[in-house]
Short mmCIF file of C-alpha atoms and ligand atoms in Angstrom, two decimals:
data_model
loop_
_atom_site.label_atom_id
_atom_site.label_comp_id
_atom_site.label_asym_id
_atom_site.label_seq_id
_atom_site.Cartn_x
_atom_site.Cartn_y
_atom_site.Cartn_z
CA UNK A 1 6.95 27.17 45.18
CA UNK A 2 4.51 27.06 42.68
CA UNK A 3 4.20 26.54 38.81
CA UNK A 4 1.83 26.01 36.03
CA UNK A 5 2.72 23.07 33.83
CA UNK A 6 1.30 22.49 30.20
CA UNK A 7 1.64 18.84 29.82
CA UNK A 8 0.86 18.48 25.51
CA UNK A 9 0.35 15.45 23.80
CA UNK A 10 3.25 16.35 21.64
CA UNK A 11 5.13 19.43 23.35
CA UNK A 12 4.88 20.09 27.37
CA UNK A 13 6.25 23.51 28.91
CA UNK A 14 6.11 24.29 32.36
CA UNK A 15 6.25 27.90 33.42
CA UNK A 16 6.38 30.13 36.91
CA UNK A 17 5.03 33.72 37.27
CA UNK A 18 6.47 36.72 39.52
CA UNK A 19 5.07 40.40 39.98
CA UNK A 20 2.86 39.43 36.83
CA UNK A 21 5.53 38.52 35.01
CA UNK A 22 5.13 34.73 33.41
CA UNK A 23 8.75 32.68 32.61
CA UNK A 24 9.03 29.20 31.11
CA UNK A 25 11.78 27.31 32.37
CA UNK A 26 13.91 25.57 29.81
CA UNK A 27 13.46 21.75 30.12
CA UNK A 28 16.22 20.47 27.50
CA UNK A 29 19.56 22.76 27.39
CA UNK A 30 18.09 25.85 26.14
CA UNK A 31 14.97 24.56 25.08
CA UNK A 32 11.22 25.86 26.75
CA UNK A 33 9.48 23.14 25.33
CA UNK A 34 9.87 19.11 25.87
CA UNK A 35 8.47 17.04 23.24
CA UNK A 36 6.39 14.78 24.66
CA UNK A 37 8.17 11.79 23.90
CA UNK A 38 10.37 8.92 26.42
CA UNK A 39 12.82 6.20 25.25
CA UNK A 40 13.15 3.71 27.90
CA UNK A 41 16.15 1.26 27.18
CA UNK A 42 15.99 -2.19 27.33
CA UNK A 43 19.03 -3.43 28.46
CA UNK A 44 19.51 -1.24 31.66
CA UNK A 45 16.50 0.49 32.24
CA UNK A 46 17.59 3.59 31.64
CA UNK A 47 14.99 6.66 29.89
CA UNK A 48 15.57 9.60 28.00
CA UNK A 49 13.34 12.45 27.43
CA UNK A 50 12.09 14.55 24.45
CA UNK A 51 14.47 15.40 21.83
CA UNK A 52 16.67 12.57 23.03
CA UNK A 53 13.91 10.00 23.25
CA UNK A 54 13.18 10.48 19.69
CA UNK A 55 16.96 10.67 18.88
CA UNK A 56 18.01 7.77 20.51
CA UNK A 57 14.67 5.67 18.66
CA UNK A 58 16.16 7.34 15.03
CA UNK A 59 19.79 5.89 16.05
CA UNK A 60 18.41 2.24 16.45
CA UNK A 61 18.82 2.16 19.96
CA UNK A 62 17.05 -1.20 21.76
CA UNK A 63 14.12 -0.21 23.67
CA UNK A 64 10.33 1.38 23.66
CA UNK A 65 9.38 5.03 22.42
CA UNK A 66 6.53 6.53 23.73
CA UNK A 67 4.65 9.31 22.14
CA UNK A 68 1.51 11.14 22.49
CA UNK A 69 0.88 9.29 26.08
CA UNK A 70 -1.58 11.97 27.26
CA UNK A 71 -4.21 10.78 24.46
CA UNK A 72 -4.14 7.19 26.62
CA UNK A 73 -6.28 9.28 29.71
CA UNK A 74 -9.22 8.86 29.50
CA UNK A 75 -9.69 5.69 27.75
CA UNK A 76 -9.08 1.91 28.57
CA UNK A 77 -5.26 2.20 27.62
CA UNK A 78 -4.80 3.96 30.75
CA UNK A 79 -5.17 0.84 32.49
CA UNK A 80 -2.70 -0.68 30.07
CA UNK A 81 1.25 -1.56 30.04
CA UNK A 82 3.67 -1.85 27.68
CA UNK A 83 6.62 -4.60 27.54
CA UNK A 84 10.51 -3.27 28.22
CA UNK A 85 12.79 -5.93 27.49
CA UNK A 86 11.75 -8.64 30.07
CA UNK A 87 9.18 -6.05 32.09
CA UNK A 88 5.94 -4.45 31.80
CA UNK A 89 5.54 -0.91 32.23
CA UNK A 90 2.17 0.47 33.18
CA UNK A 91 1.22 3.52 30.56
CA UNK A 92 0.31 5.68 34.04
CA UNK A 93 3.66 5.15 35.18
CA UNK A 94 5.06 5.91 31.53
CA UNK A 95 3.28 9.60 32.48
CA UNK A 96 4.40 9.83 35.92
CA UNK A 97 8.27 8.95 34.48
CA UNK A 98 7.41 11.87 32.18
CA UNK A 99 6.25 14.63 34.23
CA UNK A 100 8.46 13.38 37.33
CA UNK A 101 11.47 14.56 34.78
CA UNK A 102 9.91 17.99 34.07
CA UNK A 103 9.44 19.08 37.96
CA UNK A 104 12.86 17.11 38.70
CA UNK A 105 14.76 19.38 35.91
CA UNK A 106 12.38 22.53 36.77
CA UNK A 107 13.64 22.37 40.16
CA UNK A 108 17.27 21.68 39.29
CA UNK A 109 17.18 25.21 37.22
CA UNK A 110 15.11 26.55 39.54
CA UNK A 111 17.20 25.85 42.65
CA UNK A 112 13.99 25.57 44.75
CA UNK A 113 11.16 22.46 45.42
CA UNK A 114 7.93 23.05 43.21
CA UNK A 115 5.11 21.85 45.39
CA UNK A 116 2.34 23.27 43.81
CA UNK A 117 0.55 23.48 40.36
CA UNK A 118 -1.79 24.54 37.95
CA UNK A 119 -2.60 21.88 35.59
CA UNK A 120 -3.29 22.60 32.05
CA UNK A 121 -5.87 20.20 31.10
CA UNK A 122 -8.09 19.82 27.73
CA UNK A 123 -11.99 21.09 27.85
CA UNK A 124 -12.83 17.28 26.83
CA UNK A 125 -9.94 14.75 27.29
CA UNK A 126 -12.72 12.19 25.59
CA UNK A 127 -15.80 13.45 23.89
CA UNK A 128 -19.41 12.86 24.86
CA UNK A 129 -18.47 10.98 28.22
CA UNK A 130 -17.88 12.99 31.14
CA UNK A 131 -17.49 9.96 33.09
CA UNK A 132 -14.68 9.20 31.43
CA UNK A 133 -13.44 12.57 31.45
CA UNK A 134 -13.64 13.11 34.95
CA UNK A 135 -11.74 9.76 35.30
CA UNK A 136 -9.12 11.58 32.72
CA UNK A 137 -8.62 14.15 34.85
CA UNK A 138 -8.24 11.77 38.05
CA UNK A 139 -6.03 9.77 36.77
CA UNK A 140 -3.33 13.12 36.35
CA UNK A 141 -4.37 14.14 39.78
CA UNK A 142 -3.43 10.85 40.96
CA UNK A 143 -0.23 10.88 38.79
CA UNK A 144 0.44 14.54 40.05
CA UNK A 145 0.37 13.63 43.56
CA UNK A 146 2.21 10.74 43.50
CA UNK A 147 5.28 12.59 41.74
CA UNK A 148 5.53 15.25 44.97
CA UNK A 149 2.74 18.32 44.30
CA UNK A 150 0.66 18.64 47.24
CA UNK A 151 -0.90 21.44 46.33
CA UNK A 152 -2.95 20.72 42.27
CA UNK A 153 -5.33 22.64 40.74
CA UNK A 154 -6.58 22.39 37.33
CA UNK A 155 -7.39 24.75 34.32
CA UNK A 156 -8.71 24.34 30.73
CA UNK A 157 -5.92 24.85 28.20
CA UNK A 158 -7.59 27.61 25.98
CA UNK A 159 -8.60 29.96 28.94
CA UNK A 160 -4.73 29.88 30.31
CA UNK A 161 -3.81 30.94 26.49
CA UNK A 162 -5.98 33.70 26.87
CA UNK A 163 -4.83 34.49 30.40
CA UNK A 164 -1.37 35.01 28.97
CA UNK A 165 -2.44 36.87 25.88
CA UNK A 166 -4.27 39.76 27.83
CA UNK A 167 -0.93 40.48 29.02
CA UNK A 168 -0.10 42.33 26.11
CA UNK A 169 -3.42 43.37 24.62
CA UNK A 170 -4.70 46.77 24.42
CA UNK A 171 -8.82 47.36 24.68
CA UNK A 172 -10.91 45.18 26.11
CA UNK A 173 -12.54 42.40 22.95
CA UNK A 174 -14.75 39.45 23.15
CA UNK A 175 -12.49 36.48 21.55
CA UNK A 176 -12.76 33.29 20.68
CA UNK A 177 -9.50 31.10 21.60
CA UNK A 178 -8.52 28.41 19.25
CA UNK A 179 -5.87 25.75 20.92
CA UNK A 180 -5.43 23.18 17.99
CA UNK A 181 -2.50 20.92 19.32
CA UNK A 182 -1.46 17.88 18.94
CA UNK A 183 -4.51 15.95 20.69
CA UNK A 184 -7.34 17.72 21.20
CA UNK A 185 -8.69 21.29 19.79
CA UNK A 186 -9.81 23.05 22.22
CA UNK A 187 -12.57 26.03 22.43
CA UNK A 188 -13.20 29.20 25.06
CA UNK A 189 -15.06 32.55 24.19
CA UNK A 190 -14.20 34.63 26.65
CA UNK A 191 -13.75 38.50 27.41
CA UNK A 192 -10.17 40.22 26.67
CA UNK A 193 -9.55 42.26 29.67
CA UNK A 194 -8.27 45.80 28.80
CA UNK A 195 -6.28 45.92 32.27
CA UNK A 196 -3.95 44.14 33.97
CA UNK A 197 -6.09 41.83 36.42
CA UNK A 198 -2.60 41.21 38.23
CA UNK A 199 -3.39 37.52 36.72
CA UNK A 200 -6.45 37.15 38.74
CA UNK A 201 -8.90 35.63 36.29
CA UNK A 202 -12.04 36.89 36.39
CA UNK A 203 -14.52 34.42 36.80
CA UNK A 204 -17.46 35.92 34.40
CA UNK A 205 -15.21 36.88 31.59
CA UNK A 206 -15.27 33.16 30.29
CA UNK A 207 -18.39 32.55 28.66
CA UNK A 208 -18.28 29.25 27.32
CA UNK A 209 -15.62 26.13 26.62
CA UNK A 210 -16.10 23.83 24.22
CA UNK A 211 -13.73 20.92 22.77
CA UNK A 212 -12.84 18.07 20.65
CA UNK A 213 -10.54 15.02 20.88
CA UNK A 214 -8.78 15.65 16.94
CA UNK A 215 -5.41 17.46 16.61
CA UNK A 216 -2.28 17.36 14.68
CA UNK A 217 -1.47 13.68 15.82
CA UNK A 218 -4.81 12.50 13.85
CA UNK A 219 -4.01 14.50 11.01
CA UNK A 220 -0.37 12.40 10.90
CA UNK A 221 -2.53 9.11 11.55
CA UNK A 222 -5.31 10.13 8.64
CA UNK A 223 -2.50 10.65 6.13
CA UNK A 224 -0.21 7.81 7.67
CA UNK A 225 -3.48 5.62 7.15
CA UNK A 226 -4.56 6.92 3.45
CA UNK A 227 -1.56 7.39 1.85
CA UNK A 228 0.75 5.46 3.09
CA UNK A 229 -0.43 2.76 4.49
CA UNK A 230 -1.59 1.25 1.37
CA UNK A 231 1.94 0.31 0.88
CA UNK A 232 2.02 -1.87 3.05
CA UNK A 233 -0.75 -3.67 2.05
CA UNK A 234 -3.69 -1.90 3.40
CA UNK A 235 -7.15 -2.36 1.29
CA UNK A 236 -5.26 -5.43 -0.75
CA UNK A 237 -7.32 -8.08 -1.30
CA UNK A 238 -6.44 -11.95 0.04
CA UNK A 239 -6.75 -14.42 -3.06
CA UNK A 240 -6.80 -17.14 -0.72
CA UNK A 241 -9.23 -15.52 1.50
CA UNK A 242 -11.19 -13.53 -0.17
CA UNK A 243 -11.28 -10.67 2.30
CA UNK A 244 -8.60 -7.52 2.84
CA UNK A 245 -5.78 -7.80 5.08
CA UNK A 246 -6.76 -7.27 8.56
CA UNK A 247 -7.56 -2.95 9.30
CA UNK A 248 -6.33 -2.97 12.72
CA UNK A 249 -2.69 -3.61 12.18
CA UNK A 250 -2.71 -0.74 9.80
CA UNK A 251 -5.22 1.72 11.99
CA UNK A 252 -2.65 1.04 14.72
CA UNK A 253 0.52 1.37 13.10
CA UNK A 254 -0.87 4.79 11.66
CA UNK A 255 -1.69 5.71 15.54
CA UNK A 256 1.04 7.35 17.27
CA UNK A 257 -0.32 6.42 20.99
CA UNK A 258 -0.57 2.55 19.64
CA UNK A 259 2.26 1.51 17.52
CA UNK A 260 4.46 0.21 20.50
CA UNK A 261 1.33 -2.13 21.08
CA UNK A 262 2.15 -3.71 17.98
CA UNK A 263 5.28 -5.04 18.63
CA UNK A 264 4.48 -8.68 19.79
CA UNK A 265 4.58 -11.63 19.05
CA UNK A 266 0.55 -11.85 18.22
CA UNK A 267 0.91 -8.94 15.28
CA UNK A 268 3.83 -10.98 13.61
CA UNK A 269 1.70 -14.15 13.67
CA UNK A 270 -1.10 -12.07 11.56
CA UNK A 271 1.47 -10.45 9.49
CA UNK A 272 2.33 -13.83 8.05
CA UNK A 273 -0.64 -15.25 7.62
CA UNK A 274 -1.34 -11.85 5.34
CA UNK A 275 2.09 -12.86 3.51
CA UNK A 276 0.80 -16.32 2.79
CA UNK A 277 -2.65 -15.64 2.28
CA UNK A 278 -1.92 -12.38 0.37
CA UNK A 279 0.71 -15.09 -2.26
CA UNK A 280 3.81 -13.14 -0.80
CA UNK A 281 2.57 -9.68 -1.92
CA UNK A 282 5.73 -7.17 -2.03
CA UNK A 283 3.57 -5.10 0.53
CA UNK A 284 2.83 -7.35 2.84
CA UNK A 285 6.83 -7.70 3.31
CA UNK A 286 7.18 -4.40 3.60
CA UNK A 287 4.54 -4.62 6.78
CA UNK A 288 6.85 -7.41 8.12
CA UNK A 289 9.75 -5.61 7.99
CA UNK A 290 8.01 -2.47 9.87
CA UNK A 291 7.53 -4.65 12.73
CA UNK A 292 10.33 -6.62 13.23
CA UNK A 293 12.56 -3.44 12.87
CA UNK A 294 10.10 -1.77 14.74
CA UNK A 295 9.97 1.36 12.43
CA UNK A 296 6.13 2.59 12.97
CA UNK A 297 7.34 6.01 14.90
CA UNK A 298 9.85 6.87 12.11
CA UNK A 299 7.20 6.24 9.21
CA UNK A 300 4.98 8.60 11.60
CA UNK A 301 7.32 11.25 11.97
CA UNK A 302 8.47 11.44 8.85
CA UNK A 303 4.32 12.07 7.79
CA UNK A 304 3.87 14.35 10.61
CA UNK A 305 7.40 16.27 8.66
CA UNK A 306 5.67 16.24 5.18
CA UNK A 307 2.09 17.42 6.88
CA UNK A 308 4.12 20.41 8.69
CA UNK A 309 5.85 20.77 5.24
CA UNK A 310 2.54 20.93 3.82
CA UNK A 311 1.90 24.20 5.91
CA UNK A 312 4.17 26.05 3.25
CA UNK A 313 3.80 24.28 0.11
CA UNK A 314 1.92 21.94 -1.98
CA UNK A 315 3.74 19.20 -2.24
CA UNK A 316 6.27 17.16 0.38
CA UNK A 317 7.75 14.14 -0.27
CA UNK A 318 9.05 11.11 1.92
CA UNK A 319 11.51 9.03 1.47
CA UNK A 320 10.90 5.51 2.21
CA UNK A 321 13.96 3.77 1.56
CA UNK A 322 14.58 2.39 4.79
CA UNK A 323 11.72 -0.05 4.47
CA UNK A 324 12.62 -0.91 0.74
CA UNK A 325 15.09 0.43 -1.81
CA UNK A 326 14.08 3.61 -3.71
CA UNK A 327 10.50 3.21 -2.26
CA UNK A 328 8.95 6.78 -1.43
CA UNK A 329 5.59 8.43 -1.16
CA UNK A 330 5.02 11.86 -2.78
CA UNK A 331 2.10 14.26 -1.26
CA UNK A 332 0.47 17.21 -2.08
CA UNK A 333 -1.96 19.61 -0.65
CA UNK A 334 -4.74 18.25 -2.38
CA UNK A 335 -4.07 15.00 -0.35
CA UNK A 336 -4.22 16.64 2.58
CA UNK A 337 -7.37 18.21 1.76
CA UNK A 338 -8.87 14.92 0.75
CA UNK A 339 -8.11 12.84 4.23
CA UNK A 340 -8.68 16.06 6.33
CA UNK A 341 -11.80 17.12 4.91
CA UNK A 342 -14.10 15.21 8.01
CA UNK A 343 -11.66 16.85 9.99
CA UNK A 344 -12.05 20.33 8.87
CA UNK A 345 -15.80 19.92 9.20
CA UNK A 346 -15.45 18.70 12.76
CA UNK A 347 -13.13 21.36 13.33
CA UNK A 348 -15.54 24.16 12.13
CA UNK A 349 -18.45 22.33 14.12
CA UNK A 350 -16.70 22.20 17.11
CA UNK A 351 -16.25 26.51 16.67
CA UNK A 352 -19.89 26.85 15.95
CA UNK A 353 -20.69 24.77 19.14
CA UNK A 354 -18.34 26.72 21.63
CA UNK A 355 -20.30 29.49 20.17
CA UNK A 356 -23.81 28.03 21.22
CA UNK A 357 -22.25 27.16 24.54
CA UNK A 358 -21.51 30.85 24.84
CA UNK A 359 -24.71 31.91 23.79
CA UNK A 360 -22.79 34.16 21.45
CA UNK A 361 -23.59 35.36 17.71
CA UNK A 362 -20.64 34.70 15.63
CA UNK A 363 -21.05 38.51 14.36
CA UNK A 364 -20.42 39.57 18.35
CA UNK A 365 -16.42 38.03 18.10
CA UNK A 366 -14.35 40.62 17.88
CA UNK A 367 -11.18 38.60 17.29
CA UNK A 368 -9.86 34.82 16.84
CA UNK A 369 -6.60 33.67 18.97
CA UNK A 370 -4.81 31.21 17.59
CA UNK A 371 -2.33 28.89 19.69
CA UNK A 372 -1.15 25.00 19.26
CA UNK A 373 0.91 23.88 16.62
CA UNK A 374 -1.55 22.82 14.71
CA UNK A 375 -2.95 26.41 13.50
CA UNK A 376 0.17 27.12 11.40
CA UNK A 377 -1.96 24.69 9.03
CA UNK A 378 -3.84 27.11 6.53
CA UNK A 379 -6.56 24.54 6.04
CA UNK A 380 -7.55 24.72 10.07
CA UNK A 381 -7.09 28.24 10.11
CA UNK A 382 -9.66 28.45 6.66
CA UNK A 383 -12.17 26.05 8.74
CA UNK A 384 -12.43 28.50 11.43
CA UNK A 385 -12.51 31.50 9.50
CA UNK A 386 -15.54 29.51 7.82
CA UNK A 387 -17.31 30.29 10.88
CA UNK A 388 -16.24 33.79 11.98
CA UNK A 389 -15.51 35.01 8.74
CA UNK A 390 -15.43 38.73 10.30
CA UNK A 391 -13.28 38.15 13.21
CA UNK A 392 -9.54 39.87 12.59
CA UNK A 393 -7.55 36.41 13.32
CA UNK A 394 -4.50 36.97 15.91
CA UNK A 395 -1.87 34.47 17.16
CA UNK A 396 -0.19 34.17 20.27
CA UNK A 397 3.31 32.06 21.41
CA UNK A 398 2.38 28.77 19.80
CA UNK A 399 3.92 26.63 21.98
CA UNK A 400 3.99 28.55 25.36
CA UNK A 401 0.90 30.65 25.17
CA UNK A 402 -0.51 27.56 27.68
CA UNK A 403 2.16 27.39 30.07
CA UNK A 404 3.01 30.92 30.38
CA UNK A 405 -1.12 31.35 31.02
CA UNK A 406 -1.43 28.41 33.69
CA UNK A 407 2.12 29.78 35.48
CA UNK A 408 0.03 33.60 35.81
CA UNK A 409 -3.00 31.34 37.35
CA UNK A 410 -0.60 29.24 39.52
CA UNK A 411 0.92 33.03 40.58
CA UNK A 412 -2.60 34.05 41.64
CA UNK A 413 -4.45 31.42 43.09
CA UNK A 414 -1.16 30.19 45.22
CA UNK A 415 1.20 33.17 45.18
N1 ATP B 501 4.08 24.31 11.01
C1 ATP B 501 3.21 23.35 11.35
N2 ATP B 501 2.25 22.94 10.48
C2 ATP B 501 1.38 21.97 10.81
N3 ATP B 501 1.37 21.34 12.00
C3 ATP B 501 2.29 21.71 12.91
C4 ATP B 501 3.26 22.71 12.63
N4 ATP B 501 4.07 22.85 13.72
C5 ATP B 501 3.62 21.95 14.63
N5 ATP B 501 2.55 21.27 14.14
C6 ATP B 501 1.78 20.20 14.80
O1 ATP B 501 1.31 20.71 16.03
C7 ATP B 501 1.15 19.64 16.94
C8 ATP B 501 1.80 19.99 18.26
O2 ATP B 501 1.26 21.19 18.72
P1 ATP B 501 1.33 21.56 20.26
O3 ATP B 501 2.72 21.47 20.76
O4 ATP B 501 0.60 22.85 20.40
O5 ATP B 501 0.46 20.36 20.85
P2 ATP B 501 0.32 19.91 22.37
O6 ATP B 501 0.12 21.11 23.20
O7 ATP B 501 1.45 19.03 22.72
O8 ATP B 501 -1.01 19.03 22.28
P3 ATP B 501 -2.40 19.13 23.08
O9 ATP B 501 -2.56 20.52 23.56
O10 ATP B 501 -3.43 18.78 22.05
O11 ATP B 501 -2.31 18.11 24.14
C9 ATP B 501 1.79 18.41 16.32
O12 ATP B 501 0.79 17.55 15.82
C10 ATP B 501 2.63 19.01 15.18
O13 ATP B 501 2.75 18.12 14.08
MG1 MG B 502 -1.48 22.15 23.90
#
């Protein structure tokens, strides 16, 4: 049988379509989507998956989390490991481990083998090198194949949104589909269809793809980085030294797909010398702590929960007392504006450049469609509108508009 899977940096869904008709299969009791996310234990080997991953990391439990592990394709991490108690674990396996799960528990609700697919994939996994983003997309065909799909065909992430969408629109519109996730934002103008095509995608009615690698995990690692790293001694200056504590350890702790890479040996060896050189600077303890407890993913979801908390008002704050007592970081939109405002002007660059690749005037969109988490944020939605400041602005499922679009493709080109 066949299905289209979504495979996010942050949320994956994995759908299958019938007399037009797309369904996502729940992946976690009653849940459609799976974050993203695998705890592997230390002592037995064990792994959870999504919710419980990140559960099991909150509880203290001994072993690895792994977020965001699509954002490794495409670059030199994919040829990386990370260490389990006394073993290495190849990142490509960490994905295989992950989307092995979703067809394994697909097929358990399903009651039937799922041997072929429609990929969701990113219009750039990495930007400006196709070399490496052909190697991206090899490296998921490889890890495709070797977890059982025979069968493995690949789409772009903002044309299966609209796929899905055209479902349920009425009159045919030219629209420009915004997928701002938690990786990449991704780009496609392309040509509403005012009938059912019986999810046959029209070839012509795409006119041009165009994306970037920035979404909701950078914004988390921009304010993670600004705000609070500086707590922990970013910027502060080394008396003995006369230089600032090393950037990387705090660029990497504020990275979701590189904290675990941290936690060795090497880090704790620079760590100190920042203590001693730094004349036992409160922060610098605080950094110390981080590592040895190993607390860089709950310092970056508890960001990521004040930047979605940002979506709805000005001001979130977090509560840091877990790395000191009564130590906590307040936030407010104008923060976010400040370490986002590169962003936003990548963002609306990115817009204007799908646009170019269309060889469409910005006038000529009729409408905006809006999936991926990341578009509840007002400020992305305000850089967009920047650029198509006519266009009526419509959303679609959020967090299934992909799957439910690649599992109509999967229906036609294999059904
Ligand atoms: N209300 C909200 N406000 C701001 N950001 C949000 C909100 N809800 C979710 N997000 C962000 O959206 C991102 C996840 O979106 P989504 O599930 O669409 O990404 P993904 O499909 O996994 O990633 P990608 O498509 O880039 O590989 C996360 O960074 C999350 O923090
Ligand atoms: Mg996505």
């Amino acid at each position: 049988m066949f299905c289209g899977l979504d495979f996010g940096t942050s949320n994956s869904t994995l759908g299958v379509a019938q007399h037009g008709q797309a369904t996502l299969v729940p992946l976690q009791h009653q849940n459609t989507t799976l974050p993203s996310a695998l705890f592997y234990h230390e002592d037995n080997g064990a792994i959870d998956f999504g919710r419980d991953a990140v559960a099991t990391y909150l509880d203290g439990g001994d072993g690895r989390l792994m977020r965001s592990i699509k954002s490794v394709l495409g670059t030199s991490l994919a040829k990386e490991s990370t260490q389990v108690g006394n073993r290495r674990v190849p990142l490509k396996s960490v994905i295989a481990d992950f989307i092995g799960e979703v067809k394994c528990r697909a097929e358990q609700h399903l009651g039937t083998e799922l041997d072929s697919i429609v990929q969701g994939r990113p219009v750039h996994f990495v930007d400006g090198d196709s070399k490496a983003d052909q190697a991206a997309e090899n490296t998921l065909l490889e890890i495709l194949s070797s977890v059982g799909f025979k069968n493995i065909k690949f789409q772009f992430e903002p044309v299966a949104a609209a796929r899905h969408f055209e479902r349920s629109s009425a009159g045919e519109r030219l629209a420009m589909v915004a997928d701002i996730g938690g990786g990449t934002s991704d780009f496609s103008v392309i040509r509403i269809a005012a009938h059912d095509r019986g999810g046959v995608p029209a070839e012509d009615s795409v006119l041009g793809n165009f994306g970037i690698r920035l979404g909701g995990t950078g914004f988390d690692q921009k304010l993670n980085f600004w705000r609070i790293m500086p707590l922990l001694g970013r910027g502060v200056m080394l008396p003995k030294e006369r230089m600032a504590a090393p950037n990387w350890i705090f660029h990497d702790l504020a990275t979701w797909s590189q904290i675990n890479l941290l936690y060795q040996e090497k880090t704790m060896r620079d760590v100190r010398w920042a203590i001693d050189a730094g004349g036992e600077d409160i922060r610098f303890r605080r950094l110390e702590r981080t590592i040895d407890r190993r607390l860089g993913h709950q310092i970056a979801t508890d960001v990521e929960a004040a930047k979605i908390t940002l979506s709805e008002s000005t001001a979130a704050g977090i509560d840091l007392s877990y790395l000191e007592a009564n130590l906590r970081q307040d936030l407010t939109l104008d923060d976010l504006h400040d370490v986002l405002d590169d962003s936003m002007d990548r963002l609306a660059a990115a817009v204007e450049e799908c646009l170019v690749m269309s060889n469409v005037a910005a006038e000529a969109v009729d409408m905006v469609l809006l999936t991926g988490g990341s578009t509840e944020m007002p400020l992305v939605q305000e850089a967009i509108r920047k650029v198509l400041p006519a266009s009526v602005i419509e959303s679609c499922d959020k967090f299934g508009a992909v799957g439910s679009g690649l599992a109509l493709e999967a229906a036609a080109v294999f059904g």
